[in-house]
Coordinates of C-alpha atoms and ligand atoms in Angstrom, one line a residue:
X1 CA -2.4 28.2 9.3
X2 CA -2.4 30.4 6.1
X3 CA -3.3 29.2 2.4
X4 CA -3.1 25.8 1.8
X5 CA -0.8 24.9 -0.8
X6 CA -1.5 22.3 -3.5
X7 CA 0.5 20.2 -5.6
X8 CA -0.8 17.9 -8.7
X9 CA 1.6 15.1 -9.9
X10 CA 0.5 13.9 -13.1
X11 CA 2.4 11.6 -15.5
X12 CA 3.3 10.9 -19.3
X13 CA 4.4 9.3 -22.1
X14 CA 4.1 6.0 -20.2
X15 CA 2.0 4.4 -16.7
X16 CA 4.4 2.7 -14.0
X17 CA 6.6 6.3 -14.2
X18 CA 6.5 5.9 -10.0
X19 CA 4.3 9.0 -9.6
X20 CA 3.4 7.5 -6.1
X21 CA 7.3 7.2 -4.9
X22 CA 8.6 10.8 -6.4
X23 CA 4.5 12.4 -4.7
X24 CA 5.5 10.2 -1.4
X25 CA 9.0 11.8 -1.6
X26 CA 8.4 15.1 -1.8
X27 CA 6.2 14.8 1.1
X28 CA 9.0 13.5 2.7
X29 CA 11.0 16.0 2.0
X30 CA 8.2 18.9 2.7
X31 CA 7.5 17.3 6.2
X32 CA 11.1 17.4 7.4
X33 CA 11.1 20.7 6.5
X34 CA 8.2 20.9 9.5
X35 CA 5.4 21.8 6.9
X36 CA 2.1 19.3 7.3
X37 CA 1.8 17.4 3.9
X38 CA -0.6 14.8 3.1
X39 CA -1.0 13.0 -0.2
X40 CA -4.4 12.1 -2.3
X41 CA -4.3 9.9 -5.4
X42 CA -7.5 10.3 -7.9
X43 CA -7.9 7.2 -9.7
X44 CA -9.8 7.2 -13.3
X45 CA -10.9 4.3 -13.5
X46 CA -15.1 3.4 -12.8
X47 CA -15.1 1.5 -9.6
X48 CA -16.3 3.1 -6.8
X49 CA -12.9 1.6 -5.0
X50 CA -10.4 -0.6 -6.1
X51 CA -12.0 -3.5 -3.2
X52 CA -13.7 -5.3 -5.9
X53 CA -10.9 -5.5 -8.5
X54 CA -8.7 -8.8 -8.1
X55 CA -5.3 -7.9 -7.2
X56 CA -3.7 -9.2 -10.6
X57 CA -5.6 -5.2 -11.7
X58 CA -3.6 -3.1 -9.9
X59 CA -2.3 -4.9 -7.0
X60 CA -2.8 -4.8 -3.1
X61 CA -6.1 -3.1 -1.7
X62 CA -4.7 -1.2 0.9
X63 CA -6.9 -0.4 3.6
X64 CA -6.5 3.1 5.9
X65 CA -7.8 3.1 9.3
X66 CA -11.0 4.4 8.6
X67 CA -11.8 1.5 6.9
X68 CA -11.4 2.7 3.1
X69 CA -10.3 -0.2 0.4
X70 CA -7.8 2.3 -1.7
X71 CA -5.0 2.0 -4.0
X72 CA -1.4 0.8 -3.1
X73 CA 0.2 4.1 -3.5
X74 CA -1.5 4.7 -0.6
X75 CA 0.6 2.4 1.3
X76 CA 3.6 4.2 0.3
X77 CA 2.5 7.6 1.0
X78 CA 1.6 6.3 4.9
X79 CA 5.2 4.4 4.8
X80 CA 7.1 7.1 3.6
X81 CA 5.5 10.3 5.7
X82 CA 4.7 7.7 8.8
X83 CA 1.2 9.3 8.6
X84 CA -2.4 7.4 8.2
X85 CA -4.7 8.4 5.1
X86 CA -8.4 8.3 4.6
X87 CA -11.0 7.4 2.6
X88 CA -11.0 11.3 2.0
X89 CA -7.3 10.2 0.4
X90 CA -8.4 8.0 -2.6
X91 CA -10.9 9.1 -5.1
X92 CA -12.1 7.3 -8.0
X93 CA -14.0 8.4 -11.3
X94 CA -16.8 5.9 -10.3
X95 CA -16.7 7.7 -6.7
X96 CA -17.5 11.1 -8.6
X97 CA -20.0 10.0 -10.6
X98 CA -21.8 8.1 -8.0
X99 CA -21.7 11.5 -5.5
X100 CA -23.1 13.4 -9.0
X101 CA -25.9 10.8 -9.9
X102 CA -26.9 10.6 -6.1
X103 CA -27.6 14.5 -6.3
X104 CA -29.3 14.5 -9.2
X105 CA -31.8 12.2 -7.7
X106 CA -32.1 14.3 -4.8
X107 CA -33.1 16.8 -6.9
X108 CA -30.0 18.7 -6.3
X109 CA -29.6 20.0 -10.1
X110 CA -33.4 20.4 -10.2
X111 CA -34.0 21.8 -13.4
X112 CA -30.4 22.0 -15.1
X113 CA -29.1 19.3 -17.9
X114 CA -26.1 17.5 -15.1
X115 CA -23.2 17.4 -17.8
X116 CA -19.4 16.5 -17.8
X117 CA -18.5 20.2 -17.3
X118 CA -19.8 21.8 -14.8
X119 CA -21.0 19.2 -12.9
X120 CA -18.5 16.2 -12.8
X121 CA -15.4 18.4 -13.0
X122 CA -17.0 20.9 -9.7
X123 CA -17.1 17.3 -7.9
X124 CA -13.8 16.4 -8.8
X125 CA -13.0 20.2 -7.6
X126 CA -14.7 19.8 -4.2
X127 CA -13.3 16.4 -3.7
X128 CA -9.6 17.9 -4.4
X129 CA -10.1 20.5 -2.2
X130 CA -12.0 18.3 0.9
X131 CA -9.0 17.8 2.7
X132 CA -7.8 21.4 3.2
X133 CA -10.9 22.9 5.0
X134 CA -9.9 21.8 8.7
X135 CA -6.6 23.4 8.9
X136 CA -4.8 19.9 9.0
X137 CA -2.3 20.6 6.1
X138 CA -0.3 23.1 4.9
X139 CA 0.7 21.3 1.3
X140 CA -1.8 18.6 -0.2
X141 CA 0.0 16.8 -3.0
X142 CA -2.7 15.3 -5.5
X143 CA -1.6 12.3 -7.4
X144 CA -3.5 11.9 -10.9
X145 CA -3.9 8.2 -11.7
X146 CA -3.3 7.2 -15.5
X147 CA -1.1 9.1 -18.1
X148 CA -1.8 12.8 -19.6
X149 CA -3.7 12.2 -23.0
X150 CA -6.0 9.3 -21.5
X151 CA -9.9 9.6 -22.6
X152 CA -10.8 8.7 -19.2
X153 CA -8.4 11.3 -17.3
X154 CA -9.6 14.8 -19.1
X155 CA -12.4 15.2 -16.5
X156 CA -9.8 15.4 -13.9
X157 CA -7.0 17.4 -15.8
X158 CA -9.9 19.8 -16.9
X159 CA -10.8 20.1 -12.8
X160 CA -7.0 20.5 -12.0
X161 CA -6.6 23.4 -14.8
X162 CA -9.6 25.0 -13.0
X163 CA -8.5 24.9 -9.9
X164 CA -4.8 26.3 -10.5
X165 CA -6.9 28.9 -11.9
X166 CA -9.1 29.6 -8.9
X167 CA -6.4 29.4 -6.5
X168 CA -3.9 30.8 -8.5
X169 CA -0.2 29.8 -9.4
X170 CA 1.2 31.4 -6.0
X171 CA -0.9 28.5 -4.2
X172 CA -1.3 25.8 -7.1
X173 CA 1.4 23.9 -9.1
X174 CA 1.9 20.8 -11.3
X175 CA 4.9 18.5 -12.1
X176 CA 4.9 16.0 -14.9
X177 CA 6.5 13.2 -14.4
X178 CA 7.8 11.7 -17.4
X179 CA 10.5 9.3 -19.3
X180 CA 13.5 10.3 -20.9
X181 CA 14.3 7.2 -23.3
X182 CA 18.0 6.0 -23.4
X183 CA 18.3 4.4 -27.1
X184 CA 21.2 2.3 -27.0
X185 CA 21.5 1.9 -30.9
X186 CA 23.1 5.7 -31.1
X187 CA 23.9 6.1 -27.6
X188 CA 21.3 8.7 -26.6
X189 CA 18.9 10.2 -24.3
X190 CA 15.7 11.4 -26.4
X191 CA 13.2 14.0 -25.1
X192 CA 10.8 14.0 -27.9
X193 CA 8.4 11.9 -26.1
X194 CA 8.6 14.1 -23.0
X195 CA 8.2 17.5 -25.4
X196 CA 4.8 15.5 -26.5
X197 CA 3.6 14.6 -23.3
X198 CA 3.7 18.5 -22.4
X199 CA 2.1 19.5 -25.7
X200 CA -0.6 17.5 -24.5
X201 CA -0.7 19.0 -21.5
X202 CA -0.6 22.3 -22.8
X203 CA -3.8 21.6 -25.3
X204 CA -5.4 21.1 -22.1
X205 CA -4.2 24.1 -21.1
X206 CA -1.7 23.2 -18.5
X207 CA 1.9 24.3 -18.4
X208 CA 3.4 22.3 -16.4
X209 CA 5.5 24.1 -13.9
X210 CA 8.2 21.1 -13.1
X211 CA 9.0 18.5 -14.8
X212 CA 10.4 15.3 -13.1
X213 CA 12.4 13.5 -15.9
X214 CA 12.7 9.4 -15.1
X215 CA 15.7 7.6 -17.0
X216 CA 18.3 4.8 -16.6
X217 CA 21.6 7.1 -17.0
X218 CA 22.1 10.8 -15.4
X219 CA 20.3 13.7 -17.6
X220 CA 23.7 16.3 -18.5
X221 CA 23.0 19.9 -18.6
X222 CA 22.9 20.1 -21.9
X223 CA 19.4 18.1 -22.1
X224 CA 17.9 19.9 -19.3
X225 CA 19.0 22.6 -21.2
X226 CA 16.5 21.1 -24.5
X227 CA 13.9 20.3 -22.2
X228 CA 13.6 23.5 -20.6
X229 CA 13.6 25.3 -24.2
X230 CA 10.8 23.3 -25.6
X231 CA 8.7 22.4 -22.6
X232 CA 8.6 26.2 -21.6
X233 CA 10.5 25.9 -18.3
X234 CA 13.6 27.1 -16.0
X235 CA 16.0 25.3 -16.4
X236 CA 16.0 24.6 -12.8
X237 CA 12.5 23.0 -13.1
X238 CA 14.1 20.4 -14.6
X239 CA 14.5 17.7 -12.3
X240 CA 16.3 14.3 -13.2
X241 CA 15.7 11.1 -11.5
X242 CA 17.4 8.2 -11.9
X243 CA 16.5 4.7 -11.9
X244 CA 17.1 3.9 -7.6
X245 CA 18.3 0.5 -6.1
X246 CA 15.5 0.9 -4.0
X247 CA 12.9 3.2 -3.8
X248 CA 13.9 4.2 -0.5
X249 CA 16.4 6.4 -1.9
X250 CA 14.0 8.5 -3.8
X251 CA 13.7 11.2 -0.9
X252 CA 17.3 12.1 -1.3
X253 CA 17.8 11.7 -4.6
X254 CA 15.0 14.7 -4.9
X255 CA 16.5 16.4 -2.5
X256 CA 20.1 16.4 -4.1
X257 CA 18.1 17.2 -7.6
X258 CA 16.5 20.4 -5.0
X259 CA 13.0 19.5 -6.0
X260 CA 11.6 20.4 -2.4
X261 CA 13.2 23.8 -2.9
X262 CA 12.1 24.3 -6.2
X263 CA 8.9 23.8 -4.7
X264 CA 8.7 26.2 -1.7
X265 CA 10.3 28.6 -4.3
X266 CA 7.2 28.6 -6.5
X267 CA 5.1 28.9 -3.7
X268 CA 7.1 31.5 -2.4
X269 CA 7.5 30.2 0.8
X270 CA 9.9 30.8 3.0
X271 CA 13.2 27.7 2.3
X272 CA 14.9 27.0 5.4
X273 CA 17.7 24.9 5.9
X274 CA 17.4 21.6 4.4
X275 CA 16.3 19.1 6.4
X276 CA 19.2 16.4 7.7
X277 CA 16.5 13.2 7.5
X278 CA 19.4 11.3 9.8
X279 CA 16.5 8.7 11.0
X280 CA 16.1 8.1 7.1
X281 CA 19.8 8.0 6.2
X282 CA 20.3 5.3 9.0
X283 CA 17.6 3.3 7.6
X284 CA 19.2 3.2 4.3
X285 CA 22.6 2.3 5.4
X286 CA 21.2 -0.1 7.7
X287 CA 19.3 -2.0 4.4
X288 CA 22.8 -1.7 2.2
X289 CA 24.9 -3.3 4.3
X290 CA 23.1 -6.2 5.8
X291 CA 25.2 -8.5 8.5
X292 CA 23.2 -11.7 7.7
X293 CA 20.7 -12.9 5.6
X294 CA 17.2 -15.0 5.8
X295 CA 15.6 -16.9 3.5
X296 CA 11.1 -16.1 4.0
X297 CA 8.9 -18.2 2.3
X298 CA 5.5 -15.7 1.0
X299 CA 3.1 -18.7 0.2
X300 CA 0.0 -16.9 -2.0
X301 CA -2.2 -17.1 -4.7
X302 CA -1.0 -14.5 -6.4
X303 CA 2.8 -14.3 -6.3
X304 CA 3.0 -13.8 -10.4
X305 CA 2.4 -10.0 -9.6
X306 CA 4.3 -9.1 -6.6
X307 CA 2.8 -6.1 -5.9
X308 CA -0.3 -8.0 -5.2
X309 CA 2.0 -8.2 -1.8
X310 CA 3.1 -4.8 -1.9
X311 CA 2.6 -3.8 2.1
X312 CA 3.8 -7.2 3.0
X313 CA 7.1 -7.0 0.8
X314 CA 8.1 -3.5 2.1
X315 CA 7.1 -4.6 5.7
X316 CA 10.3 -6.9 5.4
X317 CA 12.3 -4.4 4.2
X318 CA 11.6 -2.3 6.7
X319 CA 12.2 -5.1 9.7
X320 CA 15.4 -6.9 7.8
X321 CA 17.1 -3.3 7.8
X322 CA 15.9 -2.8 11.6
X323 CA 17.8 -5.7 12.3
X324 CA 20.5 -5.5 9.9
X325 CA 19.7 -8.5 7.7
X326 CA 18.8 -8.6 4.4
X327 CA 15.6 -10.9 3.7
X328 CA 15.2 -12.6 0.3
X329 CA 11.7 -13.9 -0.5
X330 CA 10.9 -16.8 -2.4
X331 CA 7.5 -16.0 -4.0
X332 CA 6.0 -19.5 -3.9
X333 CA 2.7 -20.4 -5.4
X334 CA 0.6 -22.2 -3.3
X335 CA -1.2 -24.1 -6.2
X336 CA 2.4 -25.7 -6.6
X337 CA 2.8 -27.2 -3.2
X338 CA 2.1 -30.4 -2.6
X339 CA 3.5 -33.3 0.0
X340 CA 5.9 -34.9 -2.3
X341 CA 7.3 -31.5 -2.8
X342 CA 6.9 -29.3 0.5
X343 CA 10.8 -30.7 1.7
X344 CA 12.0 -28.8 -1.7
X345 CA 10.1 -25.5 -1.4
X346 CA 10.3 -25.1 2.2
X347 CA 13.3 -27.5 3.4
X348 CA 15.8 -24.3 2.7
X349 CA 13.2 -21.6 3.9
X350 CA 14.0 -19.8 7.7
X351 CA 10.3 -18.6 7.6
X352 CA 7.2 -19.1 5.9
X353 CA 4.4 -16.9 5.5
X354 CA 1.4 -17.3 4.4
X355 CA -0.5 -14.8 3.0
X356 CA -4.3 -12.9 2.9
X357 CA -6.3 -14.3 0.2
X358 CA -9.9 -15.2 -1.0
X359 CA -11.8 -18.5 -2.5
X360 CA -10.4 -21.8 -3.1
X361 CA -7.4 -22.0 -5.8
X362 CA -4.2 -23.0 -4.0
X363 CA -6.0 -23.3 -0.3
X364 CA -4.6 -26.7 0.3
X365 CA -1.2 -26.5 -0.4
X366 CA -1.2 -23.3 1.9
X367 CA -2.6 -26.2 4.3
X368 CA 0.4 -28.2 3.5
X369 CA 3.3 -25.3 3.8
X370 CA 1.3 -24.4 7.4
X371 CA 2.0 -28.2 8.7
X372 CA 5.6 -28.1 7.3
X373 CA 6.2 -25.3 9.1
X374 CA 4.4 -26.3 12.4
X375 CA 6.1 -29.8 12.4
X376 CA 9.2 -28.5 11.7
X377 CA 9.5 -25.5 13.7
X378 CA 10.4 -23.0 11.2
X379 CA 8.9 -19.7 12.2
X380 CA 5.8 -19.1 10.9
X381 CA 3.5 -16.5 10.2
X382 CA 0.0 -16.4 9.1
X383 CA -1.6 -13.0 8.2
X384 CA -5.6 -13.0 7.6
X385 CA -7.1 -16.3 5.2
X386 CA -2.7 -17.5 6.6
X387 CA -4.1 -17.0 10.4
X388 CA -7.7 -19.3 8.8
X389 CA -5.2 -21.6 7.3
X390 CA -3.1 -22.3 10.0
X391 CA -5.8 -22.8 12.5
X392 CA -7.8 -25.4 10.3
X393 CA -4.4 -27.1 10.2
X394 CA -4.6 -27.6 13.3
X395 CA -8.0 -28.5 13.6
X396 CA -7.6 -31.3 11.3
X397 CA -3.9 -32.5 12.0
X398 CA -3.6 -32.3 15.7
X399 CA -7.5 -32.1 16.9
X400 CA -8.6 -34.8 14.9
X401 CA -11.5 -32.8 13.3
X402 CA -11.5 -34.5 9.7
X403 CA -13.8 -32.2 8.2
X404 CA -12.2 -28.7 9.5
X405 CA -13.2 -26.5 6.8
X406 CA -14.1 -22.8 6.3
X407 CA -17.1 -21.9 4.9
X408 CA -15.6 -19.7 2.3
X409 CA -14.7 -23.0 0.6
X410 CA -17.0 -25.1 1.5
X411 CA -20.6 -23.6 2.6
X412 CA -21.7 -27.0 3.7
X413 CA -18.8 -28.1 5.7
X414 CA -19.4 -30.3 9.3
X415 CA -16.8 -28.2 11.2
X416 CA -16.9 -24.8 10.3
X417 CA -14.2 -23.8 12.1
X418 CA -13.5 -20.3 10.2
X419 CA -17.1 -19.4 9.5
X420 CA -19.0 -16.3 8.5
X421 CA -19.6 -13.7 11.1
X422 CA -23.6 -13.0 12.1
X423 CA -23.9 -9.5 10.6
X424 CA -22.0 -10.9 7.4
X425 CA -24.6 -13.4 6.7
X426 CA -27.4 -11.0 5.4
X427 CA -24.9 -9.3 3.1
X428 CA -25.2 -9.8 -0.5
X429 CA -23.5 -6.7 -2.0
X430 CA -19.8 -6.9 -3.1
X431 CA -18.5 -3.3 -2.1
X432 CA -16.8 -2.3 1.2
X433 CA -19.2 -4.7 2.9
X434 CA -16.2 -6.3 4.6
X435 CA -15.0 -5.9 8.0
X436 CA -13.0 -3.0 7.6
X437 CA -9.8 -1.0 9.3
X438 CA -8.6 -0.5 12.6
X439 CA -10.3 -2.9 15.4
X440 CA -8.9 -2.9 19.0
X441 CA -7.6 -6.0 20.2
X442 CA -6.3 -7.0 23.9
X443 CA -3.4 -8.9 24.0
X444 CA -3.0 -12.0 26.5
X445 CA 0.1 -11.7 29.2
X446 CA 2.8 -14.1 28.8
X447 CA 2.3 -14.6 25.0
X448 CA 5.2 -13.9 22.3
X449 CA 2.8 -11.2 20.4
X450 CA 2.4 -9.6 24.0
X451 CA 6.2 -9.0 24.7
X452 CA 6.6 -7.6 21.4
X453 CA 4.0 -5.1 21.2
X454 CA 4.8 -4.4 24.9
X455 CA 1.5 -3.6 25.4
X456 CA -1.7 -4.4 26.3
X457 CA -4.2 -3.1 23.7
X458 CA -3.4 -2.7 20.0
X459 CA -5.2 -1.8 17.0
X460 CA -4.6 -3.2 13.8
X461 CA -6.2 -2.9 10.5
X462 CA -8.5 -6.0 8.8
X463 CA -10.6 -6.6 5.8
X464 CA -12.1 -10.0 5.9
X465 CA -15.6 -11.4 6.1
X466 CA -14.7 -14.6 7.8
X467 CA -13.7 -15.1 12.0
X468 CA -12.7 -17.7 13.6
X469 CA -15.5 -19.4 15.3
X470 CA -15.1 -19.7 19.2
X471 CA -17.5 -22.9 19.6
X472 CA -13.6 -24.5 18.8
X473 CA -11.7 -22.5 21.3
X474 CA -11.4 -24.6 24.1
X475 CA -10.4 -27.6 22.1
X476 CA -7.5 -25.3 20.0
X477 CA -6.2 -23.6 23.4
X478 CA -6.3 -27.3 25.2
X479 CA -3.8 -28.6 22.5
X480 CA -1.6 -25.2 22.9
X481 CA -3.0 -23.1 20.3
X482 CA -3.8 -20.0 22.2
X483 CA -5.9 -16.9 21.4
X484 CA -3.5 -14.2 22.0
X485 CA -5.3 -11.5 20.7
X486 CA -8.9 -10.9 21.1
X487 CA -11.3 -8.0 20.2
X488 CA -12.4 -6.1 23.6
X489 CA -16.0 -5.9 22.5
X490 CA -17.2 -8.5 19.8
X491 CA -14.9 -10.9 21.6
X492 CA -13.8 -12.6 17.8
X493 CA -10.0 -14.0 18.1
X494 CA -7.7 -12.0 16.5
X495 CA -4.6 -13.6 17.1
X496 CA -3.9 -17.3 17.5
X497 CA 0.1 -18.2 18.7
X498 CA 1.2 -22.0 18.7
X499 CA 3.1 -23.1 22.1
X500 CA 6.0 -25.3 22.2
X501 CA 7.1 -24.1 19.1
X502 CA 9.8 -21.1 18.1
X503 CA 7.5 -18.8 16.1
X504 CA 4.3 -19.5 15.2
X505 CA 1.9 -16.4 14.6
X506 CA -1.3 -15.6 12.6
X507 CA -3.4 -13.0 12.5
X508 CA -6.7 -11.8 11.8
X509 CA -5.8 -8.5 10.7
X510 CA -3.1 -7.2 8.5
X511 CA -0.2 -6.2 10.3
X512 CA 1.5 -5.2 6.9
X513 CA -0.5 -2.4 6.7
X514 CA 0.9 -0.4 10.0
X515 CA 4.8 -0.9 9.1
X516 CA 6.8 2.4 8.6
X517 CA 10.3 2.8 7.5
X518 CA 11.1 4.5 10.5
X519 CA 9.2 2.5 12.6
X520 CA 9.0 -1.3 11.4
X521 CA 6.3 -3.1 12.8
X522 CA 6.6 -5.4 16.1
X523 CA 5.7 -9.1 14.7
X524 CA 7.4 -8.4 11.3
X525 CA 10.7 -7.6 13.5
X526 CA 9.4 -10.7 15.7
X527 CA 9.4 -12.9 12.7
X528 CA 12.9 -11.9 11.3
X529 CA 14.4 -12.0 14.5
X530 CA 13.1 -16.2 14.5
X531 CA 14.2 -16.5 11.1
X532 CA 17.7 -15.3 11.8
X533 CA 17.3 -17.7 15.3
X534 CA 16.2 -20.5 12.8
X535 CA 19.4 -20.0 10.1
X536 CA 21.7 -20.0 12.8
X537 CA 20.8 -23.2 14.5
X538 CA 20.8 -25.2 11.2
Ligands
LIG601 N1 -11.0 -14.7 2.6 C1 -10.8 -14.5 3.9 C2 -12.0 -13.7 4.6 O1 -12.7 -13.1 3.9 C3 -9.5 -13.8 4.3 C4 -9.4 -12.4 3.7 C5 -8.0 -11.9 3.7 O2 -7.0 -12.7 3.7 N2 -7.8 -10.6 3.6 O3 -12.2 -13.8 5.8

């Protein structure tokens, strides 16, 4: 493999631009064109990961096979190139600072004052860099977190200048993704804000070398034409992209807008035929024209912020379209579920899940939507703290254990039957001390999961500290609760499956995490499939 090629997104004039979507894309786009792509995302904020911040921050923690707690762009960068990322993927200011500070106390600087520049920006440098040495890649797309013109972004802008200048602009270019303003009071697209948000680049010394112009209504020539003029670029490099239906269609959106080629152009790389993506284009007309429709119920704690579900969310999308049916989710709040109105949330619903989730608020009315859907045979699905909540359910409902607890909620309880695991009891510290990423699991013949995976090992991604605690097995798989899934060598359940009953799943780990457009995952397409089962016999 020859020079590695490397592409920095960075946005402006406002956050939420979809820098992750349009980076993800143009991977996309690059890999169907048989180059290897992967994408990194360097986050500015102080944490050494985003695992301690509470998803109403930024939203889902996904977690990559190796284990690393990372940002939910993440999740669309393995969704859209149907690739797994790394810890190596998802950097963080507090990351670089903590690799810099650990040096220094090594003695590492011995002698030298360690100062913003050269020392932080050279670890930023060496970080962006980490993933081309191996020969993996031939294109790494680095996403910068934040907007250009943020205090707490210079370090890495400064780094990013520095390395287009080591590499040089044959192997190193930036887009800037920015907004283009429709004001409706005259009836106009503006582009001052975007001509700003490269003036700021430009003090940094960065011309940008695309720019990726965001808006509600089509960009005519005769703004491209503007933008190229005062943000110093062909007029080719200017790239419109309008608001989507659904993200999905970003890939080929950029590729009608020829940003791939535009791309390869600057790199002077050799631009072969563009790619057909027919798997792609068949996913996208099997999501717009749905034959049927589900109802899913996504009980959580968090459902103001539905990114806090991100993984989960797209994991439908990706199994509805599969099987031609569009699914509509009713975020429900399990603080708000009680018994007098569980018939009224759920009575209309052709699934519930429940979803992951930490400490008390709203655990009991994700213990009441778990017996609705248990006693009324609506397909159910539990992922992680859903799998906890279903089985102490159970326990208390059907075994008869009053005082089924987990010891999350209550340290002190009589049945712990979700309880802490031995090597989790002597951690204190907070950070990536959880069990983390991909765990085998061996499936039990004759079970639902089994036939679905068709297969006989799996492994599937967690981050939890709690496990279910096999002193209760016998009792559980007595009453037709059976362990479906179990881990080969630590022998901890990871999947529990509910006879006698149409669909009744949870599971340790986090399925959500594994689901790819092109290849949805097995229980999400298990689940739909008993939800459409369920809407058509009532
Ligand atoms: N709070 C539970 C645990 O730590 C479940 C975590 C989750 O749902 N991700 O085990």
């Amino acid at each position: 493999m020859g020079q590695v090629k490397y592409i920095f997104v960075t946005g402006g004039v406002t956050s939420s631009l979809g820098k992750g979507i349009i980076s993800a894309s143009l991977g996309k786009l690059l890999k169907a064109r048989g180059l290897s792509v992967t994408i990194q995302k360097f986050d500015p904020y102080i944490n050494i990961d985003p695992g301690t911040l509470n998803p109403y921050e930024h939203g889902e923690c996904y977690v990559t096979e190796d284990g690393a707690e990372t940002d939910l762009d993440l999740g669309h960068y393995e969704r859209f190139l149907a690739a797994n990322t790394s810890q190596k993927n998802n950097v963080t200011t507090g990351r670089i600072y903590n690799n810099v500070i650990t040096k220094e106390r090594e003695g590492e600087y011995l002698g030298k004052t360690v100062q913003v520049i050269p020392h932080i920006t050279d670890e930023i440098k060496r970080n962006f860099l980490a993933l081309g040495h191996n020969g993996d890649y031939d294109v790494i797309i680095t996403e910068i977190g934040g907007s250009v013109g943020d205090i707490e972004s210079l370090p890495f802008i400064e780094a990013m200048r520095q390395t287009r200048w080591d590499l040089g602009h044959e192997n190193c270019i930036v887009i800037h993704l920015t907004l283009i303003p429709y004001l409706k009071a005259v009836g106009e697209l503006k582009t001052k804000p975007t001509q700003h948000s490269v003036k700021k680049l430009l003090e940094s010394g960065i011309q940008p070398d695309i720019l990726v112009c965001r808006s509600e209504r089509a960009i005519n020539m005769e703004i491209k034409k503007k933008l190229a003029l005062f943000c110093n670029v062909p007029i080719n490099s200017v790239i419109s992209s309008i608001d989507a239906k659904t993200i999905y269609d970003v890939p080929l959106l950029m590729q009608k807008e020829k940003l791939d080629e535009r791309v390869l152009e600057l790199f002077k790389m050799s631009v072969n035929k563009a790619p057909g993506l027919e798997q792609w284009k068949d996913f996208l007309t099997r999501l717009k024209n749905p034959k049927q429709e589900v109802n899913i119920a996504l009980v959580g704690k968090y459902v103001e912020l539905h990114d806090a579900y991100k993984s989960i969310a797209e994991s439908f999308i990706h199994a509805g379209a599969k099987n031609e049916c569009k699914v509509n989710i009713s975020w429900i709040s399990s603080e708000e579920v009680t018994n007098e109105n569980a018939e009224e949330l759920l009575g209309h619903q052709n699934g519930i899940l429940i979803a992951p989730g930490f400490g008390e608020r709203g655990f009991e009315g994700k213990i009441i939507a778990a017996k609705y859907a248990r006693e009324k045979n609506v397909p159910f699905f539990g992922i992680c703290l859903g799998l906890q909540v279903a089985v102490i359910e159970f326990g208390r409902n059907v075994l008869g254990i009053k005082h089924a607890h987990s010891t999350e909620m209550d340290p002190i309880c009589k049945d712990p039957i979700i309880d802490l695991m031995e090597e989790q009891k002597k951690i204190t510290k907070k950070g990536g001390t959880m069990r983390l990423g991909a765990y085998p699991c061996k499936l039990k013949k004759g079970t639902a999961v089994q036939s679905l995976y068709d297969s006989e090992e799996i492994t599937e991604r967690h981050r939890h500290r709690y496990e279910f605690n096999n002193d209760y097995l016998e009792q559980f798989e007595n009453k037709g609760m059976i362990a479906a899934g179990i881990n080969p060598d630590s022998n901890l359940v990871e999947i529990m499956e509910l006879k006698n009953h149409p669909w009744f799943v949870g599971t340790q780990f986090h399925p959500e995490l594994k689901s790819r457009v092109v290849d949805p995952h097995p229980l999400f397409i298990g689940f739909i499939n008993a939800a459409i089962d369920h809407m058509a016999k009532n």
